[in-house]
Amino acid sequence: MTSPAEPAPRAALITGASRGIGLAVARRLAAEGYALTLSARTPEPLEAAAAELAGPGTRVVAVPADAADPDALAALLARHEAEHGRLDALVLNAGMGFGSPIAETPLRRVDKHVALNFRGPFALVSAALPLLRRTAALDARGARIIALASLAGLMPEPDLAAYSATKAALVSLCESVCLEEGTRGVSATAICPGYVDTELAAWKTDEIPAEEMIRADDIAELAVALTRLSRHAAVPRLAVNRPGSLFQA
Ligand SMILES: NC(=O)c1ccc[n+]([C@@H]2O[C@H](COP(=O)([O-])OP(=O)(O)OC[C@H]3O[C@@H](n4cnc5c(N)ncnc54)[C@H](OP(=O)(O)O)[C@@H]3O)[C@@H](O)[C@H]2O)c1
């Protein structure tokens, strides 16, 4: 436990933290000394991630929650605040992508993409802003929201219309946060990678071998770098390409 004389350690809340990019970010932030709240839907791998990262200097709580459900997100945020008291980095990482041509995409699939990739993040950002502002007032680095969008949010891919559109909306949300909250020390970055070697991209390995994909660790390294910047640097979006491909926003 932190004694009253010591400032509370910087704290991060990460959705989709039980594997892939979210777990890679959690590992890096734990190594930086962050207190963590990890969330995902399935309890067992989430508990395993928390057990891996918790240590004498690292307080980690695991909170199962569906990141498409605003009520579950409100409870997740309340638990984070009760456990850690501050929020230096909010990592909006949980997301889904299910491909199909527009003509064959049922609206319920569109709704699922909207709920998880945009509506949930919007709800969490909205609810978290008071705590982010209070935290930013304590630290010269301010407080950061880091959202995992996608290159597809900057330039749509064929057969990924719902994914691309919802990631574009997430990019726009990060830009709006920078505009509205920047002078209070809160900013947001949409990290927009091409294919990253995780479970989510496994369907693409016939076309792009896993070893040619971006590493989850590279995305985590960028996320940590963002948390080290001063409040004077806002980075609304970051495009991350595979070698041999090039798209810049
Ligand atoms: N991999 C890529 O090529 C790539 C490229 C660009 C952007 N991204 C984005 O990066 C983010 C992370 O992707 P990833 O590749 O690391 O995926 P991943 O390996 O499939 O991991 C997804 C994580 O999110 C959790 N999750 C899934 N649905 C959830 C829900 N409804 N509520 C809460 N948690 C949920 C999963 O745990 P549970 O299933 O237990 O909930 C898991 O912890 C996503 O937003 C994705 O769109 C990925």
PDB file of C-alpha atoms and ligand atoms in Angstrom:
ATOM      1  CA  MET A   1       0.000   0.000   0.000  1.00  0.00           C
ATOM      2  CA  THR A   2       1.099   3.572  -0.665  1.00  0.00           C
ATOM      3  CA  SER A   3       1.732   5.599   2.512  1.00  0.00           C
ATOM      4  CA  PRO A   4       0.017   9.014   2.783  1.00  0.00           C
ATOM      5  CA  ALA A   5       3.396  10.749   2.289  1.00  0.00           C
ATOM      6  CA  GLU A   6       4.030   9.091  -1.075  1.00  0.00           C
ATOM      7  CA  PRO A   7       2.206  10.200  -4.189  1.00  0.00           C
ATOM      8  CA  ALA A   8       0.028   7.445  -5.687  1.00  0.00           C
ATOM      9  CA  PRO A   9       1.797   5.738  -8.611  1.00  0.00           C
ATOM     10  CA  ARG A  10       0.633   6.627 -12.107  1.00  0.00           C
ATOM     11  CA  ALA A  11      -2.314   4.447 -13.066  1.00  0.00           C
ATOM     12  CA  ALA A  12      -3.719   3.033 -16.298  1.00  0.00           C
ATOM     13  CA  LEU A  13      -6.963   1.340 -17.260  1.00  0.00           C
ATOM     14  CA  ILE A  14      -6.728  -0.979 -20.277  1.00  0.00           C
ATOM     15  CA  THR A  15      -9.655  -2.643 -22.043  1.00  0.00           C
ATOM     16  CA  GLY A  16      -9.036  -5.851 -23.985  1.00  0.00           C
ATOM     17  CA  ALA A  17      -6.007  -6.477 -21.781  1.00  0.00           C
ATOM     18  CA  SER A  18      -5.979 -10.281 -21.589  1.00  0.00           C
ATOM     19  CA  ARG A  19      -4.047 -10.921 -24.828  1.00  0.00           C
ATOM     20  CA  GLY A  20      -2.667  -9.345 -27.988  1.00  0.00           C
ATOM     21  CA  ILE A  21      -1.941  -5.622 -28.113  1.00  0.00           C
ATOM     22  CA  GLY A  22      -3.721  -4.850 -24.827  1.00  0.00           C
ATOM     23  CA  LEU A  23      -1.606  -7.345 -22.875  1.00  0.00           C
ATOM     24  CA  ALA A  24       1.579  -6.053 -24.553  1.00  0.00           C
ATOM     25  CA  VAL A  25       0.683  -2.487 -23.479  1.00  0.00           C
ATOM     26  CA  ALA A  26      -0.114  -3.708 -19.950  1.00  0.00           C
ATOM     27  CA  ARG A  27       3.288  -5.436 -19.699  1.00  0.00           C
ATOM     28  CA  ARG A  28       5.132  -2.274 -20.751  1.00  0.00           C
ATOM     29  CA  LEU A  29       3.170  -0.031 -18.404  1.00  0.00           C
ATOM     30  CA  ALA A  30       3.715  -2.456 -15.507  1.00  0.00           C
ATOM     31  CA  ALA A  31       7.464  -2.295 -16.223  1.00  0.00           C
ATOM     32  CA  GLU A  32       7.178   1.526 -16.036  1.00  0.00           C
ATOM     33  CA  GLY A  33       5.735   1.224 -12.519  1.00  0.00           C
ATOM     34  CA  TYR A  34       2.070   1.891 -13.356  1.00  0.00           C
ATOM     35  CA  ALA A  35      -0.739   0.623 -11.183  1.00  0.00           C
ATOM     36  CA  LEU A  36      -3.136  -1.156 -13.524  1.00  0.00           C
ATOM     37  CA  THR A  37      -6.769  -2.028 -14.044  1.00  0.00           C
ATOM     38  CA  LEU A  38      -7.059  -4.741 -16.674  1.00  0.00           C
ATOM     39  CA  SER A  39     -10.356  -5.601 -18.319  1.00  0.00           C
ATOM     40  CA  ALA A  40     -11.745  -8.079 -20.872  1.00  0.00           C
ATOM     41  CA  ARG A  41     -14.819 -10.327 -20.986  1.00  0.00           C
ATOM     42  CA  THR A  42     -13.366 -13.746 -20.159  1.00  0.00           C
ATOM     43  CA  PRO A  43     -12.247 -13.970 -16.512  1.00  0.00           C
ATOM     44  CA  GLU A  44      -9.612 -16.754 -16.663  1.00  0.00           C
ATOM     45  CA  PRO A  45      -7.093 -15.246 -19.118  1.00  0.00           C
ATOM     46  CA  LEU A  46      -7.693 -11.848 -17.521  1.00  0.00           C
ATOM     47  CA  GLU A  47      -6.829 -13.199 -14.061  1.00  0.00           C
ATOM     48  CA  ALA A  48      -3.763 -14.908 -15.526  1.00  0.00           C
ATOM     49  CA  ALA A  49      -2.591 -11.604 -17.036  1.00  0.00           C
ATOM     50  CA  ALA A  50      -3.123  -9.806 -13.723  1.00  0.00           C
ATOM     51  CA  ALA A  51      -1.241 -12.525 -11.831  1.00  0.00           C
ATOM     52  CA  GLU A  52       1.655 -12.276 -14.297  1.00  0.00           C
ATOM     53  CA  LEU A  53       1.967  -8.496 -13.912  1.00  0.00           C
ATOM     54  CA  ALA A  54       1.266  -7.975 -10.211  1.00  0.00           C
ATOM     55  CA  GLY A  55       4.357  -7.651  -8.062  1.00  0.00           C
ATOM     56  CA  PRO A  56       5.656  -5.974  -4.912  1.00  0.00           C
ATOM     57  CA  GLY A  57       5.686  -2.567  -6.627  1.00  0.00           C
ATOM     58  CA  THR A  58       2.826  -3.144  -9.051  1.00  0.00           C
ATOM     59  CA  ARG A  59      -0.803  -3.139  -8.005  1.00  0.00           C
ATOM     60  CA  VAL A  60      -3.009  -4.813 -10.613  1.00  0.00           C
ATOM     61  CA  VAL A  61      -6.754  -5.395 -10.524  1.00  0.00           C
ATOM     62  CA  ALA A  62      -8.659  -7.503 -13.044  1.00  0.00           C
ATOM     63  CA  VAL A  63     -12.254  -6.478 -13.771  1.00  0.00           C
ATOM     64  CA  PRO A  64     -14.234  -8.549 -16.284  1.00  0.00           C
ATOM     65  CA  ALA A  65     -16.489  -6.290 -18.380  1.00  0.00           C
ATOM     66  CA  ASP A  66     -18.019  -6.162 -21.838  1.00  0.00           C
ATOM     67  CA  ALA A  67     -16.585  -3.000 -23.397  1.00  0.00           C
ATOM     68  CA  ALA A  68     -19.707  -2.671 -25.551  1.00  0.00           C
ATOM     69  CA  ASP A  69     -21.883  -2.189 -22.457  1.00  0.00           C
ATOM     70  CA  PRO A  70     -21.881   1.382 -21.038  1.00  0.00           C
ATOM     71  CA  ASP A  71     -23.169   0.232 -17.627  1.00  0.00           C
ATOM     72  CA  ALA A  72     -20.356  -2.320 -17.342  1.00  0.00           C
ATOM     73  CA  LEU A  73     -17.880   0.383 -18.381  1.00  0.00           C
ATOM     74  CA  ALA A  74     -19.195   2.768 -15.711  1.00  0.00           C
ATOM     75  CA  ALA A  75     -18.713   0.046 -13.087  1.00  0.00           C
ATOM     76  CA  LEU A  76     -15.221  -0.669 -14.442  1.00  0.00           C
ATOM     77  CA  LEU A  77     -14.249   2.999 -14.179  1.00  0.00           C
ATOM     78  CA  ALA A  78     -15.685   3.274 -10.654  1.00  0.00           C
ATOM     79  CA  ARG A  79     -13.650   0.231  -9.588  1.00  0.00           C
ATOM     80  CA  HIS A  80     -10.506   1.718 -11.146  1.00  0.00           C
ATOM     81  CA  GLU A  81     -10.989   5.009  -9.302  1.00  0.00           C
ATOM     82  CA  ALA A  82     -11.684   3.259  -6.002  1.00  0.00           C
ATOM     83  CA  GLU A  83      -8.543   1.111  -6.366  1.00  0.00           C
ATOM     84  CA  HIS A  84      -6.060   3.623  -7.762  1.00  0.00           C
ATOM     85  CA  GLY A  85      -7.488   7.137  -7.285  1.00  0.00           C
ATOM     86  CA  ARG A  86      -6.061   8.535 -10.522  1.00  0.00           C
ATOM     87  CA  LEU A  87      -6.065   7.832 -14.249  1.00  0.00           C
ATOM     88  CA  ASP A  88      -2.963   8.832 -16.201  1.00  0.00           C
ATOM     89  CA  ALA A  89      -3.547   6.574 -19.201  1.00  0.00           C
ATOM     90  CA  LEU A  90      -6.883   5.274 -20.472  1.00  0.00           C
ATOM     91  CA  VAL A  91      -6.179   2.642 -23.131  1.00  0.00           C
ATOM     92  CA  LEU A  92      -9.225   1.996 -25.330  1.00  0.00           C
ATOM     93  CA  ASN A  93      -8.068  -1.240 -26.871  1.00  0.00           C
ATOM     94  CA  ALA A  94     -10.985  -3.722 -26.945  1.00  0.00           C
ATOM     95  CA  GLY A  95     -12.302  -3.945 -30.475  1.00  0.00           C
ATOM     96  CA  MET A  96     -13.706  -6.283 -33.099  1.00  0.00           C
ATOM     97  CA  GLY A  97     -13.458  -6.703 -36.843  1.00  0.00           C
ATOM     98  CA  PHE A  98     -15.602  -9.057 -38.888  1.00  0.00           C
ATOM     99  CA  GLY A  99     -15.248  -8.789 -42.642  1.00  0.00           C
ATOM    100  CA  SER A 100     -17.973  -8.982 -45.300  1.00  0.00           C
ATOM    101  CA  PRO A 101     -18.938  -6.996 -48.404  1.00  0.00           C
ATOM    102  CA  ILE A 102     -21.416  -4.182 -47.675  1.00  0.00           C
ATOM    103  CA  ALA A 103     -24.124  -5.929 -49.718  1.00  0.00           C
ATOM    104  CA  GLU A 104     -23.845  -8.997 -47.465  1.00  0.00           C
ATOM    105  CA  THR A 105     -23.449  -7.277 -44.098  1.00  0.00           C
ATOM    106  CA  PRO A 106     -26.467  -7.615 -41.812  1.00  0.00           C
ATOM    107  CA  LEU A 107     -27.267  -4.513 -39.763  1.00  0.00           C
ATOM    108  CA  ARG A 108     -26.862  -6.421 -36.511  1.00  0.00           C
ATOM    109  CA  ARG A 109     -23.191  -6.865 -37.416  1.00  0.00           C
ATOM    110  CA  VAL A 110     -22.902  -3.128 -38.049  1.00  0.00           C
ATOM    111  CA  ASP A 111     -24.511  -2.500 -34.653  1.00  0.00           C
ATOM    112  CA  LYS A 112     -21.973  -4.780 -32.930  1.00  0.00           C
ATOM    113  CA  HIS A 113     -19.062  -2.921 -34.513  1.00  0.00           C
ATOM    114  CA  VAL A 114     -20.564   0.429 -33.513  1.00  0.00           C
ATOM    115  CA  ALA A 115     -21.236  -0.739 -29.944  1.00  0.00           C
ATOM    116  CA  LEU A 116     -17.715  -2.037 -29.265  1.00  0.00           C
ATOM    117  CA  ASN A 117     -15.496   0.077 -31.515  1.00  0.00           C
ATOM    118  CA  PHE A 118     -17.147   3.463 -31.008  1.00  0.00           C
ATOM    119  CA  ARG A 119     -20.136   3.728 -28.643  1.00  0.00           C
ATOM    120  CA  GLY A 120     -18.401   1.957 -25.743  1.00  0.00           C
ATOM    121  CA  PRO A 121     -15.205   4.021 -26.110  1.00  0.00           C
ATOM    122  CA  PHE A 122     -17.288   7.219 -26.321  1.00  0.00           C
ATOM    123  CA  ALA A 123     -19.166   6.282 -23.136  1.00  0.00           C
ATOM    124  CA  LEU A 124     -15.941   5.435 -21.291  1.00  0.00           C
ATOM    125  CA  VAL A 125     -14.179   8.626 -22.388  1.00  0.00           C
ATOM    126  CA  SER A 126     -17.171  10.726 -21.391  1.00  0.00           C
ATOM    127  CA  ALA A 127     -17.395   9.099 -17.951  1.00  0.00           C
ATOM    128  CA  ALA A 128     -13.615   9.186 -17.384  1.00  0.00           C
ATOM    129  CA  LEU A 129     -12.978  12.841 -18.255  1.00  0.00           C
ATOM    130  CA  PRO A 130     -13.518  14.213 -14.731  1.00  0.00           C
ATOM    131  CA  LEU A 131     -10.911  11.791 -13.320  1.00  0.00           C
ATOM    132  CA  LEU A 132      -8.555  12.381 -16.272  1.00  0.00           C
ATOM    133  CA  ARG A 133      -8.771  16.162 -15.702  1.00  0.00           C
ATOM    134  CA  ARG A 134      -8.101  15.804 -11.974  1.00  0.00           C
ATOM    135  CA  THR A 135      -5.131  13.544 -12.718  1.00  0.00           C
ATOM    136  CA  ALA A 136      -3.778  15.931 -15.364  1.00  0.00           C
ATOM    137  CA  ALA A 137      -3.758  18.687 -12.754  1.00  0.00           C
ATOM    138  CA  LEU A 138      -1.310  16.594 -10.666  1.00  0.00           C
ATOM    139  CA  ASP A 139       1.284  15.823 -13.349  1.00  0.00           C
ATOM    140  CA  ALA A 140       3.257  17.852 -15.902  1.00  0.00           C
ATOM    141  CA  ARG A 141       2.661  15.085 -18.423  1.00  0.00           C
ATOM    142  CA  GLY A 142      -1.081  15.550 -18.188  1.00  0.00           C
ATOM    143  CA  ALA A 143      -3.322  12.542 -18.805  1.00  0.00           C
ATOM    144  CA  ARG A 144      -3.645  10.575 -22.049  1.00  0.00           C
ATOM    145  CA  ILE A 145      -6.273   8.529 -23.795  1.00  0.00           C
ATOM    146  CA  ILE A 146      -4.716   6.003 -26.162  1.00  0.00           C
ATOM    147  CA  ALA A 147      -7.183   4.369 -28.553  1.00  0.00           C
ATOM    148  CA  LEU A 148      -6.412   1.411 -30.774  1.00  0.00           C
ATOM    149  CA  ALA A 149      -7.961   2.425 -34.065  1.00  0.00           C
ATOM    150  CA  SER A 150      -6.532   1.056 -37.327  1.00  0.00           C
ATOM    151  CA  LEU A 151      -5.053   2.065 -40.671  1.00  0.00           C
ATOM    152  CA  ALA A 152      -8.484   0.976 -41.935  1.00  0.00           C
ATOM    153  CA  GLY A 153      -9.883   3.947 -39.999  1.00  0.00           C
ATOM    154  CA  LEU A 154      -7.738   6.268 -42.106  1.00  0.00           C
ATOM    155  CA  MET A 155      -8.259   4.481 -45.434  1.00  0.00           C
ATOM    156  CA  PRO A 156     -11.042   1.874 -45.669  1.00  0.00           C
ATOM    157  CA  GLU A 157     -10.237  -1.668 -46.736  1.00  0.00           C
ATOM    158  CA  PRO A 158     -12.469  -3.690 -49.067  1.00  0.00           C
ATOM    159  CA  ASP A 159     -14.909  -5.964 -47.186  1.00  0.00           C
ATOM    160  CA  LEU A 160     -14.209  -4.175 -43.899  1.00  0.00           C
ATOM    161  CA  ALA A 161     -16.693  -1.309 -44.191  1.00  0.00           C
ATOM    162  CA  ALA A 162     -18.192  -1.570 -40.697  1.00  0.00           C
ATOM    163  CA  TYR A 163     -14.768  -2.005 -39.089  1.00  0.00           C
ATOM    164  CA  SER A 164     -13.234   0.836 -41.119  1.00  0.00           C
ATOM    165  CA  ALA A 165     -16.099   3.265 -40.458  1.00  0.00           C
ATOM    166  CA  THR A 166     -16.160   2.631 -36.712  1.00  0.00           C
ATOM    167  CA  LYS A 167     -12.370   3.006 -36.487  1.00  0.00           C
ATOM    168  CA  ALA A 168     -12.646   6.277 -38.464  1.00  0.00           C
ATOM    169  CA  ALA A 169     -15.181   7.430 -35.868  1.00  0.00           C
ATOM    170  CA  LEU A 170     -12.729   6.495 -33.101  1.00  0.00           C
ATOM    171  CA  VAL A 171      -9.997   8.555 -34.806  1.00  0.00           C
ATOM    172  CA  SER A 172     -12.399  11.488 -34.952  1.00  0.00           C
ATOM    173  CA  LEU A 173     -13.269  11.062 -31.261  1.00  0.00           C
ATOM    174  CA  CYS A 174      -9.565  11.305 -30.350  1.00  0.00           C
ATOM    175  CA  GLU A 175      -9.274  14.507 -32.370  1.00  0.00           C
ATOM    176  CA  SER A 176     -12.319  15.946 -30.600  1.00  0.00           C
ATOM    177  CA  VAL A 177     -10.796  15.114 -27.200  1.00  0.00           C
ATOM    178  CA  CYS A 178      -7.617  16.982 -28.194  1.00  0.00           C
ATOM    179  CA  LEU A 179      -9.685  19.992 -29.234  1.00  0.00           C
ATOM    180  CA  GLU A 180     -11.991  20.088 -26.211  1.00  0.00           C
ATOM    181  CA  GLU A 181      -9.674  18.929 -23.423  1.00  0.00           C
ATOM    182  CA  GLY A 182      -6.148  19.921 -24.493  1.00  0.00           C
ATOM    183  CA  THR A 183      -5.993  23.092 -22.429  1.00  0.00           C
ATOM    184  CA  ARG A 184      -6.903  21.003 -19.351  1.00  0.00           C
ATOM    185  CA  GLY A 185      -3.917  18.704 -19.981  1.00  0.00           C
ATOM    186  CA  VAL A 186      -5.953  15.788 -21.361  1.00  0.00           C
ATOM    187  CA  SER A 187      -5.262  14.564 -24.888  1.00  0.00           C
ATOM    188  CA  ALA A 188      -6.024  11.498 -26.980  1.00  0.00           C
ATOM    189  CA  THR A 189      -4.140   9.543 -29.617  1.00  0.00           C
ATOM    190  CA  ALA A 190      -5.607   7.095 -32.114  1.00  0.00           C
ATOM    191  CA  ILE A 191      -2.882   4.571 -32.881  1.00  0.00           C
ATOM    192  CA  CYS A 192      -3.648   3.304 -36.392  1.00  0.00           C
ATOM    193  CA  PRO A 193      -1.686   0.157 -37.208  1.00  0.00           C
ATOM    194  CA  GLY A 194      -1.778  -2.073 -40.236  1.00  0.00           C
ATOM    195  CA  TYR A 195      -1.958  -5.802 -39.535  1.00  0.00           C
ATOM    196  CA  VAL A 196      -0.495  -6.780 -36.155  1.00  0.00           C
ATOM    197  CA  ASP A 197       0.396 -10.401 -35.364  1.00  0.00           C
ATOM    198  CA  THR A 198      -2.400 -11.270 -32.906  1.00  0.00           C
ATOM    199  CA  GLU A 199      -5.456 -13.531 -32.781  1.00  0.00           C
ATOM    200  CA  LEU A 200      -7.564 -10.792 -34.366  1.00  0.00           C
ATOM    201  CA  ALA A 201      -5.438 -10.835 -37.534  1.00  0.00           C
ATOM    202  CA  ALA A 202      -5.107 -14.637 -37.779  1.00  0.00           C
ATOM    203  CA  TRP A 203      -7.661 -14.758 -40.648  1.00  0.00           C
ATOM    204  CA  LYS A 204      -5.273 -12.680 -42.798  1.00  0.00           C
ATOM    205  CA  THR A 205      -2.211 -14.949 -42.522  1.00  0.00           C
ATOM    206  CA  ASP A 206      -2.906 -16.709 -45.869  1.00  0.00           C
ATOM    207  CA  GLU A 207      -2.257 -13.367 -47.546  1.00  0.00           C
ATOM    208  CA  ILE A 208       0.229 -11.783 -45.115  1.00  0.00           C
ATOM    209  CA  PRO A 209       2.416 -14.215 -43.148  1.00  0.00           C
ATOM    210  CA  ALA A 210       2.336 -13.546 -39.408  1.00  0.00           C
ATOM    211  CA  GLU A 211       6.101 -12.923 -39.392  1.00  0.00           C
ATOM    212  CA  GLU A 212       5.572  -9.988 -41.795  1.00  0.00           C
ATOM    213  CA  MET A 213       3.003  -8.336 -39.547  1.00  0.00           C
ATOM    214  CA  ILE A 214       3.667  -5.555 -37.036  1.00  0.00           C
ATOM    215  CA  ARG A 215       4.583  -6.831 -33.530  1.00  0.00           C
ATOM    216  CA  ALA A 216       2.178  -6.128 -30.657  1.00  0.00           C
ATOM    217  CA  ASP A 217       5.261  -5.024 -28.711  1.00  0.00           C
ATOM    218  CA  ASP A 218       5.945  -2.266 -31.249  1.00  0.00           C
ATOM    219  CA  ILE A 219       2.474  -0.840 -30.635  1.00  0.00           C
ATOM    220  CA  ALA A 220       3.043  -1.104 -26.880  1.00  0.00           C
ATOM    221  CA  GLU A 221       6.335   0.771 -27.227  1.00  0.00           C
ATOM    222  CA  LEU A 222       4.505   3.623 -28.979  1.00  0.00           C
ATOM    223  CA  ALA A 223       1.827   3.679 -26.297  1.00  0.00           C
ATOM    224  CA  VAL A 224       4.434   3.987 -23.555  1.00  0.00           C
ATOM    225  CA  ALA A 225       6.280   6.703 -25.482  1.00  0.00           C
ATOM    226  CA  LEU A 226       3.055   8.724 -25.608  1.00  0.00           C
ATOM    227  CA  THR A 227       2.682   8.502 -21.829  1.00  0.00           C
ATOM    228  CA  ARG A 228       6.175   9.992 -21.412  1.00  0.00           C
ATOM    229  CA  LEU A 229       5.457  13.146 -23.415  1.00  0.00           C
ATOM    230  CA  SER A 230       4.712  16.418 -21.668  1.00  0.00           C
ATOM    231  CA  ARG A 231       1.196  17.851 -21.820  1.00  0.00           C
ATOM    232  CA  HIS A 232       2.519  20.287 -24.440  1.00  0.00           C
ATOM    233  CA  ALA A 233       2.580  17.608 -27.159  1.00  0.00           C
ATOM    234  CA  ALA A 234      -0.769  16.430 -28.501  1.00  0.00           C
ATOM    235  CA  VAL A 235      -0.577  13.555 -31.003  1.00  0.00           C
ATOM    236  CA  PRO A 236      -4.111  13.004 -32.333  1.00  0.00           C
ATOM    237  CA  ARG A 237      -3.224  10.091 -34.632  1.00  0.00           C
ATOM    238  CA  LEU A 238      -0.297   7.808 -35.394  1.00  0.00           C
ATOM    239  CA  ALA A 239      -0.172   5.627 -38.529  1.00  0.00           C
ATOM    240  CA  VAL A 240       1.925   2.457 -38.227  1.00  0.00           C
ATOM    241  CA  ASN A 241       2.734   0.612 -41.455  1.00  0.00           C
ATOM    242  CA  ARG A 242       4.213  -2.771 -42.232  1.00  0.00           C
ATOM    243  CA  PRO A 243       7.524  -2.601 -44.093  1.00  0.00           C
ATOM    244  CA  GLY A 244       6.788  -2.352 -47.810  1.00  0.00           C
ATOM    245  CA  SER A 245       3.412  -0.646 -47.362  1.00  0.00           C
ATOM    246  CA  LEU A 246       2.920   3.056 -46.876  1.00  0.00           C
ATOM    247  CA  PHE A 247      -0.057   5.012 -45.705  1.00  0.00           C
ATOM    248  CA  GLN A 248       0.220   8.273 -43.803  1.00  0.00           C
ATOM    249  CA  ALA A 249      -2.744  10.277 -42.627  1.00  0.00           C
TER     250      ALA A 249
HETATM  251  N1  LIG B   1      -4.369  -7.151 -34.816  1.00  0.00           N
HETATM  252  C1  LIG B   1      -4.435  -6.252 -35.783  1.00  0.00           C
HETATM  253  O1  LIG B   1      -4.057  -6.501 -36.938  1.00  0.00           O
HETATM  254  C2  LIG B   1      -4.963  -4.877 -35.482  1.00  0.00           C
HETATM  255  C3  LIG B   1      -4.684  -3.862 -36.404  1.00  0.00           C
HETATM  256  C4  LIG B   1      -5.174  -2.581 -36.163  1.00  0.00           C
HETATM  257  C5  LIG B   1      -5.909  -2.332 -35.027  1.00  0.00           C
HETATM  258  N2  LIG B   1      -6.170  -3.336 -34.154  1.00  0.00           N
HETATM  259  C6  LIG B   1      -6.996  -3.034 -32.988  1.00  0.00           C
HETATM  260  O2  LIG B   1      -6.264  -3.284 -31.805  1.00  0.00           O
HETATM  261  C7  LIG B   1      -7.156  -3.675 -30.765  1.00  0.00           C
HETATM  262  C8  LIG B   1      -6.667  -4.950 -30.103  1.00  0.00           C
HETATM  263  O3  LIG B   1      -6.627  -5.963 -31.081  1.00  0.00           O
HETATM  264  P1  LIG B   1      -5.793  -7.318 -30.910  1.00  0.00           P
HETATM  265  O4  LIG B   1      -5.271  -7.632 -32.255  1.00  0.00           O
HETATM  266  O5  LIG B   1      -4.851  -7.232 -29.768  1.00  0.00           O
HETATM  267  O6  LIG B   1      -6.993  -8.326 -30.583  1.00  0.00           O
HETATM  268  P2  LIG B   1      -7.009  -9.724 -29.810  1.00  0.00           P
HETATM  269  O7  LIG B   1      -5.662 -10.347 -29.775  1.00  0.00           O
HETATM  270  O8  LIG B   1      -8.130 -10.479 -30.411  1.00  0.00           O
HETATM  271  O9  LIG B   1      -7.389  -9.300 -28.296  1.00  0.00           O
HETATM  272  C9  LIG B   1      -8.617  -8.688 -28.064  1.00  0.00           C
HETATM  273  C10 LIG B   1      -8.747  -8.382 -26.576  1.00  0.00           C
HETATM  274  O10 LIG B   1      -9.965  -7.657 -26.407  1.00  0.00           O
HETATM  275  C11 LIG B   1     -10.859  -8.403 -25.561  1.00  0.00           C
HETATM  276  N3  LIG B   1     -12.222  -8.171 -26.044  1.00  0.00           N
HETATM  277  C12 LIG B   1     -12.774  -8.586 -27.207  1.00  0.00           C
HETATM  278  N4  LIG B   1     -14.061  -8.219 -27.257  1.00  0.00           N
HETATM  279  C13 LIG B   1     -14.326  -7.549 -26.096  1.00  0.00           C
HETATM  280  C14 LIG B   1     -15.480  -6.953 -25.545  1.00  0.00           C
HETATM  281  N5  LIG B   1     -16.666  -6.956 -26.175  1.00  0.00           N
HETATM  282  N6  LIG B   1     -15.368  -6.364 -24.330  1.00  0.00           N
HETATM  283  C15 LIG B   1     -14.203  -6.364 -23.645  1.00  0.00           C
HETATM  284  N7  LIG B   1     -13.069  -6.927 -24.127  1.00  0.00           N
HETATM  285  C16 LIG B   1     -13.148  -7.529 -25.331  1.00  0.00           C
HETATM  286  C17 LIG B   1     -10.364  -9.842 -25.650  1.00  0.00           C
HETATM  287  O11 LIG B   1     -10.713 -10.616 -24.508  1.00  0.00           O
HETATM  288  P3  LIG B   1     -12.174 -11.330 -24.380  1.00  0.00           P
HETATM  289  O12 LIG B   1     -12.434 -11.981 -25.703  1.00  0.00           O
HETATM  290  O13 LIG B   1     -12.042 -12.268 -23.242  1.00  0.00           O
HETATM  291  O14 LIG B   1     -13.140 -10.234 -24.089  1.00  0.00           O
HETATM  292  C18 LIG B   1      -8.867  -9.618 -25.707  1.00  0.00           C
HETATM  293  O15 LIG B   1      -8.363  -9.320 -24.421  1.00  0.00           O
HETATM  294  C19 LIG B   1      -8.548  -3.787 -31.401  1.00  0.00           C
HETATM  295  O16 LIG B   1      -9.284  -2.621 -31.165  1.00  0.00           O
HETATM  296  C20 LIG B   1      -8.232  -3.895 -32.889  1.00  0.00           C
HETATM  297  O17 LIG B   1      -9.269  -3.421 -33.707  1.00  0.00           O
HETATM  298  C21 LIG B   1      -5.699  -4.597 -34.332  1.00  0.00           C
END
